[in-house]
Structures are given as C-alpha cells and as structure tokens.
Tab-separated table of C-alpha atoms in Angstrom:
chain	number	residue	atom	x	y	z
A	1	MET	CA	-3.534	-0.027	-8.992
A	2	ARG	CA	-0.572	0.661	-7.102
A	3	SER	CA	2.198	-2.033	-6.369
A	4	ALA	CA	3.884	-2.329	-3.132
A	5	PRO	CA	5.743	1.328	-2.358
A	6	LEU	CA	9.308	1.157	-3.058
A	7	ARG	CA	10.117	2.056	0.727
A	8	ILE	CA	8.709	-1.064	1.713
A	9	LEU	CA	10.468	-2.740	-1.004
A	10	ALA	CA	13.558	-1.474	0.412
A	11	ILE	CA	13.027	-2.626	3.906
A	12	SER	CA	12.066	-6.188	2.623
A	13	LEU	CA	15.605	-6.541	0.509
A	14	ALA	CA	17.424	-5.155	3.698
A	15	CYS	CA	15.625	-7.679	6.055
A	16	ALA	CA	16.588	-10.500	3.545
A	17	ALA	CA	20.061	-9.332	2.511
A	18	SER	CA	20.900	-9.032	6.354
A	19	ILE	CA	19.963	-12.865	6.729
A	20	PHE	CA	22.362	-14.064	4.233
A	21	ALA	CA	25.188	-11.751	4.410
A	22	ALA	CA	26.404	-13.476	7.438
A	23	GLN	CA	26.718	-16.883	5.667
A	24	PRO	CA	30.104	-17.966	4.153
A	25	VAL	CA	30.094	-17.992	0.385
A	26	LEU	CA	31.696	-21.473	0.329
A	27	ALA	CA	29.020	-22.894	2.594
A	28	ALA	CA	26.187	-21.558	0.135
A	29	PRO	CA	24.596	-24.596	-1.330
A	30	VAL	CA	23.939	-24.583	-5.284
A	31	SER	CA	20.847	-22.649	-6.334
A	32	ARG	CA	18.292	-24.759	-7.769
A	33	ILE	CA	15.556	-23.786	-9.886
A	34	VAL	CA	12.005	-23.744	-8.369
A	35	ALA	CA	9.974	-22.590	-11.334
A	36	VAL	CA	10.134	-22.022	-15.044
A	37	VAL	CA	7.870	-19.233	-16.605
A	38	ASN	CA	7.938	-19.174	-20.457
A	39	GLY	CA	11.798	-20.116	-20.231
A	40	ASP	CA	12.566	-17.568	-17.657
A	41	MET	CA	13.962	-19.176	-14.350
A	42	ILE	CA	13.494	-18.511	-10.674
A	43	THR	CA	15.948	-20.043	-8.666
A	44	SER	CA	15.668	-21.070	-4.801
A	45	ARG	CA	17.957	-18.235	-3.844
A	46	GLU	CA	15.770	-15.916	-5.540
A	47	LEU	CA	12.890	-17.570	-3.496
A	48	ASP	CA	14.548	-17.365	-0.299
A	49	ARG	CA	15.564	-13.866	-0.427
A	50	ALA	CA	11.980	-12.692	-1.270
A	51	VAL	CA	10.485	-15.216	1.550
A	52	LYS	CA	12.461	-14.465	4.442
A	53	PRO	CA	11.007	-10.494	4.870
A	54	GLU	CA	7.727	-12.418	4.765
A	55	PHE	CA	8.715	-14.689	7.616
A	56	ILE	CA	9.912	-11.829	9.494
A	57	GLY	CA	6.899	-9.979	9.325
A	58	GLN	CA	4.604	-12.597	10.096
A	59	GLN	CA	6.752	-13.895	12.809
A	60	ILE	CA	6.995	-17.302	11.506
A	61	ASP	CA	10.161	-19.585	12.507
A	62	PRO	CA	10.015	-22.185	9.602
A	63	ALA	CA	11.738	-24.934	12.176
A	64	LYS	CA	8.858	-24.431	14.211
A	65	LYS	CA	5.859	-24.093	11.787
A	66	PRO	CA	6.825	-25.697	8.837
A	67	GLU	CA	3.232	-26.206	7.323
A	68	MET	CA	2.830	-22.457	7.616
A	69	ALA	CA	6.287	-21.862	6.056
A	70	ALA	CA	5.498	-23.847	3.215
A	71	MET	CA	2.314	-22.117	2.726
A	72	VAL	CA	4.190	-18.548	2.758
A	73	ARG	CA	6.702	-19.830	0.500
A	74	LYS	CA	4.339	-20.994	-2.030
A	75	ALA	CA	2.424	-17.963	-2.210
A	76	VAL	CA	5.650	-15.860	-2.543
A	77	LEU	CA	6.775	-17.965	-5.601
A	78	ASP	CA	3.001	-17.639	-7.325
A	79	ARG	CA	3.558	-13.423	-6.493
A	80	MET	CA	6.855	-13.897	-8.402
A	81	ILE	CA	5.655	-15.814	-11.183
A	82	ASN	CA	2.877	-13.222	-11.725
A	83	GLU	CA	5.945	-10.263	-11.630
A	84	LYS	CA	7.711	-12.661	-14.395
A	85	LEU	CA	4.531	-12.732	-16.742
A	86	LEU	CA	3.961	-9.012	-16.104
A	87	TYR	CA	7.688	-8.244	-17.349
A	88	GLN	CA	7.268	-10.568	-20.198
A	89	GLN	CA	3.783	-8.921	-21.253
A	90	ALA	CA	5.474	-5.481	-21.061
A	91	GLU	CA	8.327	-6.776	-23.651
A	92	LYS	CA	5.465	-7.892	-25.975
A	93	ASP	CA	3.675	-4.767	-25.709
A	94	GLY	CA	6.783	-2.706	-26.427
A	95	ILE	CA	7.063	-0.938	-23.035
A	96	LYS	CA	10.517	0.303	-22.182
A	97	VAL	CA	11.584	1.979	-19.139
A	98	THR	CA	14.134	4.950	-19.645
A	99	ASP	CA	17.171	5.368	-17.149
A	100	GLU	CA	15.567	8.938	-16.652
A	101	GLN	CA	12.509	7.363	-15.403
A	102	VAL	CA	14.532	4.862	-13.257
A	103	ASP	CA	16.651	7.953	-11.962
A	104	LYS	CA	13.473	9.713	-10.775
A	105	ALA	CA	12.098	6.866	-9.081
A	106	PHE	CA	15.223	6.200	-7.408
A	107	GLU	CA	15.538	9.747	-6.108
A	108	ALA	CA	11.848	9.612	-4.683
A	109	LEU	CA	13.126	6.818	-2.664
A	110	VAL	CA	16.100	8.217	-1.279
A	111	ALA	CA	13.898	11.398	-0.446
A	112	GLU	CA	11.447	9.207	1.184
A	113	SER	CA	13.795	7.740	3.563
A	114	GLY	CA	14.245	11.137	5.224
A	115	LEU	CA	18.528	10.764	5.047
A	116	PRO	CA	21.036	12.704	3.018
A	117	ARG	CA	21.524	10.577	-0.229
A	118	ASP	CA	25.319	9.534	0.987
A	119	LYS	CA	23.884	8.314	4.629
A	120	PHE	CA	20.806	6.784	2.597
A	121	LEU	CA	23.131	4.474	0.558
A	122	ALA	CA	25.702	3.625	2.978
A	123	ALA	CA	22.673	2.184	5.290
A	124	MET	CA	21.570	-0.091	2.353
A	125	GLU	CA	25.139	-0.948	1.776
A	126	LYS	CA	25.355	-2.040	5.504
A	127	ASP	CA	22.589	-4.123	4.968
A	128	GLY	CA	23.816	-5.752	1.898
A	129	ILE	CA	21.674	-3.732	-0.682
A	130	SER	CA	23.572	-1.932	-3.538
A	131	GLU	CA	22.257	0.941	-5.328
A	132	LYS	CA	22.350	-1.388	-8.770
A	133	MET	CA	19.999	-3.644	-6.849
A	134	LEU	CA	17.616	-0.749	-5.915
A	135	ARG	CA	17.701	0.635	-9.236
A	136	GLU	CA	16.870	-2.791	-10.831
A	137	GLN	CA	13.912	-3.191	-8.587
A	138	ALA	CA	12.575	0.331	-9.613
A	139	ARG	CA	12.937	-0.712	-13.038
A	140	THR	CA	10.686	-3.841	-12.606
A	141	HIS	CA	8.073	-1.599	-10.162
A	142	ILE	CA	7.554	0.891	-13.230
A	143	VAL	CA	7.377	-1.872	-15.668
A	144	SER	CA	4.876	-3.501	-13.732
A	145	GLN	CA	2.787	-0.404	-13.234
A	146	GLN	CA	2.815	0.539	-16.914
A	147	VAL	CA	1.346	-3.035	-18.096
A	148	MET	CA	-1.184	-2.510	-15.280
A	149	ASN	CA	-2.056	0.553	-16.638
A	150	ARG	CA	-2.688	-0.455	-20.137
A	151	ASN	CA	-4.164	-3.839	-19.298
A	152	VAL	CA	-6.104	-3.492	-16.183
A	153	VAL	CA	-6.821	0.197	-15.218
A	154	LYS	CA	-7.719	1.650	-18.161
A	155	LYS	CA	-10.233	-1.287	-18.958
A	156	VAL	CA	-12.236	-0.360	-15.581
A	157	VAL	CA	-15.004	2.122	-16.174
A	158	VAL	CA	-16.971	3.840	-13.703
A	159	THR	CA	-19.670	5.761	-15.097
A	160	GLU	CA	-21.090	9.266	-13.956
A	161	GLU	CA	-24.536	7.678	-13.466
A	162	GLU	CA	-22.510	5.209	-10.760
A	163	ILE	CA	-20.989	8.015	-9.495
A	164	ASN	CA	-24.132	10.398	-8.782
A	165	GLU	CA	-25.983	7.398	-7.345
A	166	TYR	CA	-23.273	6.554	-4.790
A	167	TYR	CA	-23.218	10.283	-3.866
A	168	ARG	CA	-27.045	10.248	-3.188
A	169	ARG	CA	-27.202	7.074	-1.397
A	170	ASN	CA	-23.941	7.804	0.754
A	171	MET	CA	-23.083	11.307	0.755
A	172	ALA	CA	-25.568	13.699	-0.434
A	173	GLY	CA	-26.809	16.297	2.480
A	174	PHE	CA	-23.517	15.510	4.208
A	175	ALA	CA	-22.435	19.196	4.067
A	176	GLU	CA	-25.671	20.270	5.689
A	177	SER	CA	-24.999	17.600	8.494
A	178	ARG	CA	-23.934	18.121	12.138
A	179	ALA	CA	-21.132	16.185	13.379
A	180	HIS	CA	-20.020	15.324	16.896
A	181	VAL	CA	-16.071	14.907	16.810
A	182	GLY	CA	-13.143	14.592	18.914
A	183	ILE	CA	-9.361	15.239	18.317
A	184	ILE	CA	-6.207	14.245	19.622
A	185	LEU	CA	-3.061	16.717	18.638
A	186	TYR	CA	0.239	14.587	19.569
A	187	PRO	CA	3.169	16.516	21.031
A	188	SER	CA	6.367	16.230	18.827
A	189	GLU	CA	7.966	13.804	21.584
A	190	ALA	CA	5.029	11.574	21.470
A	191	GLU	CA	5.098	7.964	19.487
A	192	ALA	CA	1.750	8.926	17.513
A	193	ASN	CA	1.671	5.596	15.779
A	194	LYS	CA	2.017	3.754	18.724
A	195	TRP	CA	-0.856	5.677	20.570
A	196	ALA	CA	-2.820	5.235	17.072
A	197	ALA	CA	-2.107	1.451	17.491
A	198	ASP	CA	-3.247	1.338	21.074
A	199	ILE	CA	-6.456	3.253	20.256
A	200	ALA	CA	-7.185	0.893	17.439
A	201	SER	CA	-6.428	-2.252	19.318
A	202	GLY	CA	-8.814	-1.255	22.339
A	203	ARG	CA	-5.967	-0.844	24.700
A	204	VAL	CA	-6.914	2.669	25.362
A	205	SER	CA	-9.883	4.659	24.438
A	206	PHE	CA	-9.618	7.634	22.537
A	207	ALA	CA	-10.966	9.872	25.180
A	208	GLU	CA	-8.265	8.467	27.404
A	209	ALA	CA	-5.297	8.961	24.995
A	210	ALA	CA	-6.463	12.489	24.694
A	211	ARG	CA	-6.480	13.210	28.290
A	212	LYS	CA	-3.140	11.503	28.786
A	213	VAL	CA	-1.138	12.954	25.833
A	214	SER	CA	-2.984	15.486	23.756
A	215	VAL	CA	-2.113	18.960	23.617
A	216	GLY	CA	-5.337	19.791	21.396
A	217	PRO	CA	-8.255	21.609	22.668
A	218	ASN	CA	-10.099	20.313	25.291
A	219	ALA	CA	-7.741	17.530	25.940
A	220	GLU	CA	-8.955	17.295	29.531
A	221	GLY	CA	-12.468	16.479	28.176
A	222	GLY	CA	-11.193	13.788	25.889
A	223	GLY	CA	-10.331	15.953	23.052
A	224	ASP	CA	-14.324	16.409	22.617
A	225	LEU	CA	-15.028	19.578	20.307
A	226	GLY	CA	-18.520	19.213	20.448
A	227	VAL	CA	-21.375	18.991	17.731
A	228	MET	CA	-20.839	21.419	14.831
A	229	ALA	CA	-22.144	21.873	11.092
A	230	VAL	CA	-19.978	20.241	8.831
A	231	SER	CA	-20.217	23.214	6.443
A	232	ASP	CA	-18.663	25.208	9.404
A	233	MET	CA	-15.497	22.731	9.470
A	234	ALA	CA	-11.952	23.433	7.715
A	235	PRO	CA	-12.266	21.545	4.345
A	236	GLY	CA	-9.631	19.426	5.593
A	237	MET	CA	-11.405	18.341	8.597
A	238	ALA	CA	-14.642	17.917	6.711
A	239	GLN	CA	-12.992	15.774	4.514
A	240	VAL	CA	-11.476	13.610	6.984
A	241	VAL	CA	-15.053	13.284	8.826
A	242	SER	CA	-16.640	12.494	5.637
A	243	GLY	CA	-14.726	9.333	5.410
A	244	LEU	CA	-15.350	7.918	8.801
A	245	GLN	CA	-18.142	5.771	10.204
A	246	GLU	CA	-19.711	6.767	13.525
A	247	GLY	CA	-17.359	5.777	16.384
A	248	ALA	CA	-14.460	5.452	13.930
A	249	VAL	CA	-11.067	6.939	14.185
A	250	SER	CA	-8.789	8.456	11.738
A	251	PRO	CA	-5.354	7.286	10.968
A	252	VAL	CA	-2.557	9.418	12.027
A	253	LEU	CA	-2.472	12.597	10.262
A	254	SER	CA	-0.310	15.643	9.681
A	255	ILE	CA	-2.533	18.699	11.201
A	256	GLY	CA	-0.791	21.605	10.915
A	257	GLU	CA	2.775	21.035	12.108
A	258	VAL	CA	1.983	18.150	14.177
A	259	LYS	CA	0.538	14.774	14.149
A	260	GLY	CA	-3.025	13.867	15.114
A	261	GLN	CA	-6.300	11.828	14.920
A	262	VAL	CA	-9.834	12.682	14.563
A	263	MET	CA	-12.840	10.767	15.638
A	264	LEU	CA	-16.619	11.061	14.588
A	265	ILE	CA	-18.507	10.159	17.692
A	266	ASP	CA	-21.757	11.006	16.367
A	267	LEU	CA	-23.408	12.412	13.190
A	268	GLU	CA	-26.982	13.886	12.652
A	269	GLN	CA	-27.381	13.358	8.600
A	270	ALA	CA	-29.260	15.624	6.906
A	271	GLU	CA	-31.794	14.322	4.501
A	272	ALA	CA	-30.554	14.124	0.741
A	273	ALA	CA	-32.126	15.315	-2.280
A	274	GLY	CA	-33.064	12.997	-4.779
A	275	ASP	CA	-31.558	14.972	-7.658
A	276	ALA	CA	-27.985	15.637	-5.732
A	277	LYS	CA	-24.879	15.529	-7.561
A	278	PRO	CA	-21.091	15.617	-5.959
A	279	ASP	CA	-18.708	18.546	-6.967
A	280	ALA	CA	-15.832	17.487	-9.080
A	281	ASP	CA	-13.335	16.860	-6.316
A	282	THR	CA	-16.086	14.622	-4.552
A	283	ALA	CA	-16.553	12.762	-7.844
A	284	ARG	CA	-13.173	11.926	-8.156
A	285	ARG	CA	-13.213	10.617	-4.731
A	286	ILE	CA	-16.069	8.744	-5.495
A	287	GLU	CA	-14.652	7.357	-8.681
A	288	ASN	CA	-11.855	5.877	-6.651
A	289	ILE	CA	-14.081	4.232	-4.147
A	290	LEU	CA	-15.766	2.542	-6.882
A	291	ARG	CA	-12.701	1.770	-9.284
A	292	ASN	CA	-10.433	0.517	-6.762
A	293	PRO	CA	-11.960	-2.938	-5.867
A	294	ARG	CA	-12.920	-3.254	-9.966
A	295	VAL	CA	-9.142	-3.051	-10.579
A	296	GLN	CA	-8.470	-5.574	-7.969
A	297	ALA	CA	-10.708	-8.060	-9.674
A	298	ARG	CA	-9.728	-7.401	-12.874
A	299	PHE	CA	-5.941	-7.569	-11.936
A	300	GLN	CA	-6.747	-11.110	-10.564
A	301	GLN	CA	-8.656	-11.877	-13.905
A	302	TYR	CA	-5.676	-10.772	-16.116
A	303	THR	CA	-3.341	-12.424	-14.272
A	304	THR	CA	-5.108	-15.588	-14.403
A	305	GLU	CA	-5.391	-15.181	-18.042
A	306	LEU	CA	-1.844	-14.579	-18.434
A	307	ARG	CA	-1.084	-18.027	-16.650
A	308	GLU	CA	-3.493	-19.926	-18.733
A	309	LYS	CA	-1.513	-18.623	-21.850
A	310	ALA	CA	1.822	-19.372	-20.502
A	311	LEU	CA	4.202	-22.400	-19.941
A	312	VAL	CA	4.808	-22.449	-16.215
A	313	ASP	CA	6.870	-25.125	-14.640
A	314	ILE	CA	6.662	-25.181	-10.845
A	315	ARG	CA	9.272	-27.428	-9.094
A	316	LEU	CA	8.953	-26.407	-5.430
C-alpha cells in the first residue's frame, strides 16, 4: 500500500504554510498538547498545520461550519496518531532510513514538479516550506512504507488459484472479444483534465467533447472507431479497454505525444474456456486487483492492534 504521494504532501504543506506565514510571531498563541502517543506529543500547532489543507480542499469555513470542521480536525488527529505509532514501530523493528534514501526521494519530488531544482526550492521557500521540512517528511514517508511492507503487505497472500479463478470469471476470452470503442486526442493547448472532469460529471458527453476538441480520428463522428477485435488492438489500447466497463471512459492517458481518453462503448464478449489461465502480465495485474482491498483491510487491523497496545491520551 502506498501512502499519499510526496507531490500532494508538498502541496498540502504549502497551503498550510501560506496561511500561517502572514501571522505575526508575537501574536501566535502558545501551542498546547492535543495528544500524547506513548510519550510522544502532538501539539495544537502541528494539528493546525495538518488540518488547514483539509479545510481548503473540502471548502470548509470553520466559522460557518464548526461541527464539520470539528469532525475533520478529529479525523486528521486520528491519522497523525497512527503515523506516530508507525514511526514508533519502525524504531522497535530496527528500521533505519539512510540519507541516501532521503536524497533519492527528495530528488524524485523535485523531478515530479517539472521545475529546475533552484526554482522548485524558491517556490517552496516562498510558501514557507524549507528543504529541511521536505526532507523530514520524505524520511517519515519512507519509514511508514517500510513498516507497512514488513507488517502489512507481506502478510497479505493471493494464491495462484484465486488469480486463475478471477481470470476465468472476468477476463478469459477477452482477447477474442470484439470491442466498440471511441477515442479523444486532445490538442496541446486544450485543458485535458478539465474536459475529462466535464465528461465525468455529465456536463458534456464523450461524443460532444470529441466533436468540439479532439484532433484524433473521426472527431466529427464523436471519436467513434467502430468495432474491432481486441486481439487486433495495440497492446496499450487493449490494456486500457480491458479495464473498462461498458459505457465507461478512461482517465486522461498519455497516447504517444498527446493526452487522450478512451471510451468502451460496447463489448461482444467471447465465451471463456473453463481451464483458461492468464499470461504473466495479466496475472500480476489480477494479483494487484485482489491484493489491494486486502491490504487496506489488513492495514486497518494492524493500526487497530497498535492502538490497543499503546498509551494514547487525546486532549482535543
């Protein structure tokens, strides 16, 4: 299981930092303790910094919606307590994170921003986020991942028979099926994500969007590519189509040098053989499909067990 991407973490930190940066230091209230986790404290200032991005993201004004704000605040504190417990467990397990690992994670964050290193750091500093803060968060992220891998992910088992059974019930014969698909290729100047959001919300249909903006084939016909055998599709297209339900539209994809979306209009499913088995790539994909909800359930169980053994004093 993967935790929130570092890019999202950086944005959250930026939101919080920008809110607090304008306040005079002398006017700031003394930070009180809101929770103690096996002796480790969480202060109100730490909680405020973590909860502000949630208020912004969910468009909650605490003054106008105090009850909702209190619920969000409690949920964020609960998450912070779990993070403390995971970090403490890492120390018990002897998990150590090297500076080299932190450097690698930090450089990945810089690369993901798409900015030169100096401009990225300048943008973060402008929002009150130092390189030291980002590196500390990267270290915490790596520690949490290692604890999860050791105590959660590795204990979730998906058998070969389960994979084969899923394949027979859901995917066998797919390659021999015939799919009716549509495609939108967005021009470089188009806001692909905005168009995708409009399609998802129903403000515009896939066909209407194709006619208005697509530079792909048969744009005037709503991007309709007609019916074709899945086995005749390019591997990338076949993989995308295999993950869609009839009538569903894919997320925004990189298709060659442009962004695009695919719609599965209809599928003529071939009859599956009773002893069919997936190839190696399909088996790995099915394993992830089956594993992910089990990892989530195991994570909930694991954090519950940690909390039952811990001394947690919540003072919120």
